[in-house]
Amino acid sequence: MSILIDETTNVIVQGATGRDGSFHARQMVADGTKIVAGVTPGKGGQKLDDIPIYSSVQEAQQEHRVDVTVIFVPPKFATGAIKEAADAGVPLIICITEGMPVLEMVENYRYVKEKGLRLIGPNCPGLISPGKCKIGIMPYKIHKEGDIGVISRSGTLTYEVVYNLTVNGMGQSTCVGIGGDPIIGTTFTDLLELFEADPGTAGVVVIGEIGGEDEERAAAFVKEKMSKPVVAFISGRTAPPGKRMGHAGAIISGGKGTPQAKVAAFEDAGVKVADKPDEIPGLMKAALGR
Amino acid sequence: MNIHEYQGKEVFKEYGIPVNDQEIVSTPEAARAAAQRMGTTVVVKAQVLVGGRGKAGGVKLAKTPEEAEARAKEILALTIKGIPVEKVMITPASEILREYYMSITVNRNDKNLLLMMSKAGGVDIEDLAVNRPEEIIRFPIHPTDGIDDNGLTRCLTEVFETPSLVEQAKEVVEKLYKIFQEKDCSLVEINPYALCPNPNGGDENVLMALDAKVNFDDNAVFKHTEVEEMRNPEELSADETAAKAAGLSFVSMDGYIGCMVNGAGLAMATMDIIKLYGGDPANFLDVGGSSNPQKVVDALKIITGNPKVKAILINIFGGITRCDDIANGILEAMKQISIDLPMVIRLIGTNDEEGIAILKGAGLESFSALGDAVEKVVDAAKAASA
């Protein structure tokens, strides 16, 4: 089992003819994902290998059932792409794009939510249910089918953690990159709720970082609602306050978003916090009694 | 992106928020002349892009032009939180009857804007939030529907004592909101928002912005040329400026181990692990997700140009980034610059076998476990410092 996506998921790529979009569309096909169509305004009728290209999401929907769209368009056009997908009623919208203006995202968040749809990202690597479906930019080969859920605000740090899990014999049910921006569509808490309900997931790894209070909220959710074990890692313990550490959302400001507060919140909720990524598999094994 | 107080006040003035006159000077003599022109007691205020100026001695009262010159001389000699003071503001001193606080920020949790106000202005708002949180009034602003007029009036009545003050404050909230929306801000703050006698001599006291803090969303600056024009080069260190030009994400730190990593989260974690092993990182550096060898060359130039650096750690987990491109970039950099510092390389992920082979051909070793690489670089840096 997995959350959000599985082997039946039909995926379209918005921005499929661009440099990043075409590269990753091909990569996803190679990794076994059912990419049913690509969308680039004005390029309807073309093809990317065997993938038909349409000029709009709506046109693609006339020919295909669309479960998920993944967006690879530059930040200037990403709001338009998100709204187009939402207007077409695509249930799950994944936005990979980095560099979106915050106020646009405040509005996009509501736009998608009011239509009862889900947005993941922006500024995220996407998500993967190993052996079933990969939607995003992560390297497939480090993953392995299994029963550990992974949620992260980061890209390559997630790969580091997944790699450590895999080499220690712990496969993954679903790994979700929620994105490094201040305003994101889906939070740790939203996904913890899904993992708690997923019979295919035994435990969850949460990879947080400085900035905001999503980790604190996740800790409160774990304390009140979760029966499955959770292991956490927080990056940015050496980051100076007031400096943005690469991710737009990774900043300690106004005394908020400190690593100390996040670690303390998790520990208070009974969540083991690893000091290094390579400690995570051991902590998870101990929590699961394996 | 952050701007100076004087620039913030210029924005406030443009939108009709009441502020005092101001002159910006960079010499004590010019401070004296400005005070002379104002013909009244003035405040001399350091213009630096960090908070805590008052505590650092960067804000002083001067009753005469001579005093203004002396105070400006003292302040222009200061370094506040590592930043030398290059400009001071000369502005008429207001008689302050009461100090309030007012700001608008983005609320990350609720995904809307948040207006915060307090009767306890003039103090550090972060301390207030911790010690007396009940004194901060919070009012959410819906991003698309805008301000709920009745709700705002009710909220303002809790903070401001008379209908006239409520009316003045309401206008300012509306203007701050307009600035926030029109210029893609991430923070607009007035502290203190002060009640002063009417400078024009009327009976009625007036609320004035005696400070201005305006931050912009870095991701939206491209939409606003007038915001870009306000950018201050001193906001970034020389290395940070060079990194920005090269398309690298970089933050200067105080340590001695130079880092080059792909991905922001992994770059932060790499610094944390260096610290855990008893070392100290010299920088945060994310080379990004592309596979351009030139970025590796640029990154290594910046790292090796920092005289504090005793050893270099390269940590790459290939995803979009290909390890063979990184390896080629490292070899290219070694041709262009002489790297006589110990360099520890960790390569794993996409095309790692090819990358490791390229390095091996040039006599360079690489690690696959991050812990081993960090241990090695910390030892090497300590040996180089000994």
Short mmCIF file of C-alpha atoms in Angstrom, two decimals, chain A residues 24 76 99-104 106-107 109-110 137 139 141-142 153-154 156-157 159-160 163 181-184 187 209-214 217 233-238 240 243-251 254-255 275-277, chain B residues 106-113 126 138 142-144 180-181 184-185 217-220 222-223 235 240 249 251 253 262-266 268-269 271-273 275-277 281 284 315 317-320 346 348-352 370-371:
data_model
loop_
_atom_site.label_atom_id
_atom_site.label_comp_id
_atom_site.label_asym_id
_atom_site.label_seq_id
_atom_site.Cartn_x
_atom_site.Cartn_y
_atom_site.Cartn_z
CA HIS A 24 11.94 14.36 -16.23
CA LYS A 76 6.38 33.52 -13.85
CA GLY A 99 11.05 30.73 -6.89
CA MET A 100 7.30 31.48 -6.76
CA PRO A 101 6.23 34.78 -5.18
CA VAL A 102 4.80 34.21 -1.69
CA LEU A 103 1.67 36.34 -2.15
CA GLU A 104 0.77 34.40 -5.31
CA VAL A 106 -1.14 32.55 -0.54
CA GLU A 107 -3.81 33.01 -3.18
CA TYR A 109 -3.35 27.78 -1.80
CA ARG A 110 -6.91 28.97 -1.28
CA ILE A 137 12.75 14.43 -9.93
CA PRO A 139 16.66 9.28 -8.42
CA LYS A 141 17.35 3.60 -7.84
CA ILE A 142 17.99 4.59 -4.21
CA ARG A 153 10.92 19.82 3.23
CA SER A 154 14.09 19.09 1.28
CA THR A 156 18.75 15.92 -1.69
CA LEU A 157 18.56 15.53 2.09
CA TYR A 159 17.74 11.17 -0.88
CA GLU A 160 20.37 10.92 1.86
CA TYR A 163 19.48 5.86 0.87
CA ASP A 181 8.87 27.48 0.57
CA PRO A 182 7.09 29.43 3.34
CA ILE A 183 3.64 28.75 1.85
CA ILE A 184 3.14 25.14 0.74
CA THR A 187 2.03 20.08 5.35
CA GLU A 209 14.37 22.22 8.89
CA ILE A 210 14.55 25.70 10.39
CA GLY A 211 11.77 28.23 9.66
CA GLY A 212 8.05 28.29 10.35
CA GLU A 213 6.17 26.07 12.79
CA ASP A 214 5.09 23.10 10.68
CA ARG A 217 2.33 21.32 14.57
CA PHE A 233 15.59 14.86 11.72
CA ILE A 234 15.96 18.67 11.74
CA SER A 235 18.53 20.42 9.57
CA GLY A 236 19.88 23.93 10.09
CA ARG A 237 21.08 23.61 13.70
CA THR A 238 24.15 25.71 12.82
CA PRO A 240 22.53 31.91 11.83
CA LYS A 243 19.69 34.38 7.06
CA ARG A 244 17.79 32.48 4.39
CA MET A 245 19.51 29.11 3.96
CA GLY A 246 18.87 28.35 0.30
CA HIS A 247 15.20 27.42 0.69
CA ALA A 248 12.91 30.46 0.76
CA GLY A 249 11.25 29.11 3.90
CA ALA A 250 14.43 28.15 5.77
CA ILE A 251 14.92 31.23 7.93
CA GLY A 254 11.25 36.97 14.87
CA GLY A 255 12.55 34.32 17.29
CA ASP A 275 21.44 13.95 15.18
CA LYS A 276 22.64 12.56 11.82
CA PRO A 277 20.77 10.98 8.90
CA VAL B 106 2.69 36.56 6.15
CA ASN B 107 1.26 33.95 8.50
CA ARG B 108 2.81 30.72 7.26
CA ASN B 109 0.52 28.49 9.31
CA ASP B 110 -2.81 29.98 8.30
CA LYS B 111 -1.69 31.01 4.80
CA ASN B 112 -2.92 34.56 5.10
CA LEU B 113 -1.64 37.97 6.14
CA GLU B 126 10.17 39.37 19.98
CA ARG B 138 -3.61 39.78 16.14
CA HIS B 142 -7.78 37.48 4.00
CA PRO B 143 -5.44 37.44 0.99
CA THR B 144 -8.13 37.93 -1.65
CA PHE B 180 2.40 45.01 1.24
CA GLN B 181 0.26 43.91 -1.71
CA ASP B 184 5.21 42.01 -2.59
CA CYS B 185 6.50 42.57 0.93
CA ASP B 217 9.85 38.75 -0.92
CA ASP B 218 13.05 37.79 -2.79
CA ASN B 219 11.02 35.65 -5.20
CA ALA B 220 8.91 38.63 -6.31
CA PHE B 222 11.67 40.65 -10.40
CA LYS B 223 8.18 42.17 -10.72
CA GLU B 235 23.31 43.48 2.46
CA GLU B 240 27.83 36.24 -1.11
CA SER B 249 23.12 29.90 -3.01
CA VAL B 251 25.83 32.24 3.17
CA MET B 253 29.80 31.61 8.28
CA ASN B 262 24.07 20.12 -3.79
CA GLY B 263 20.68 20.99 -2.32
CA ALA B 264 19.82 23.40 0.50
CA GLY B 265 18.62 20.81 3.03
CA LEU B 266 21.68 18.62 2.56
CA MET B 268 22.43 22.68 6.06
CA ALA B 269 22.69 19.12 7.36
CA MET B 271 27.19 22.03 8.27
CA ASP B 272 25.38 20.54 11.27
CA ILE B 273 27.30 17.27 10.99
CA LYS B 275 29.81 20.82 13.97
CA LEU B 276 28.77 17.50 15.51
CA TYR B 277 32.21 16.06 14.65
CA PRO B 281 31.79 25.35 8.75
CA PHE B 284 26.69 27.34 3.41
CA ASN B 315 29.30 16.56 -0.55
CA PHE B 317 24.17 13.31 -3.57
CA GLY B 318 23.41 13.03 -7.27
CA GLY B 319 19.81 13.34 -8.37
CA ILE B 320 19.43 15.81 -11.21
CA ARG B 346 31.97 12.50 -1.11
CA ILE B 348 27.04 9.24 -4.41
CA GLY B 349 23.91 8.93 -6.54
CA THR B 350 23.40 9.50 -10.28
CA ASN B 351 26.53 8.45 -12.27
CA ASP B 352 28.61 8.00 -9.10
CA LEU B 370 28.89 11.15 4.69
CA GLY B 371 30.06 10.46 8.26
#
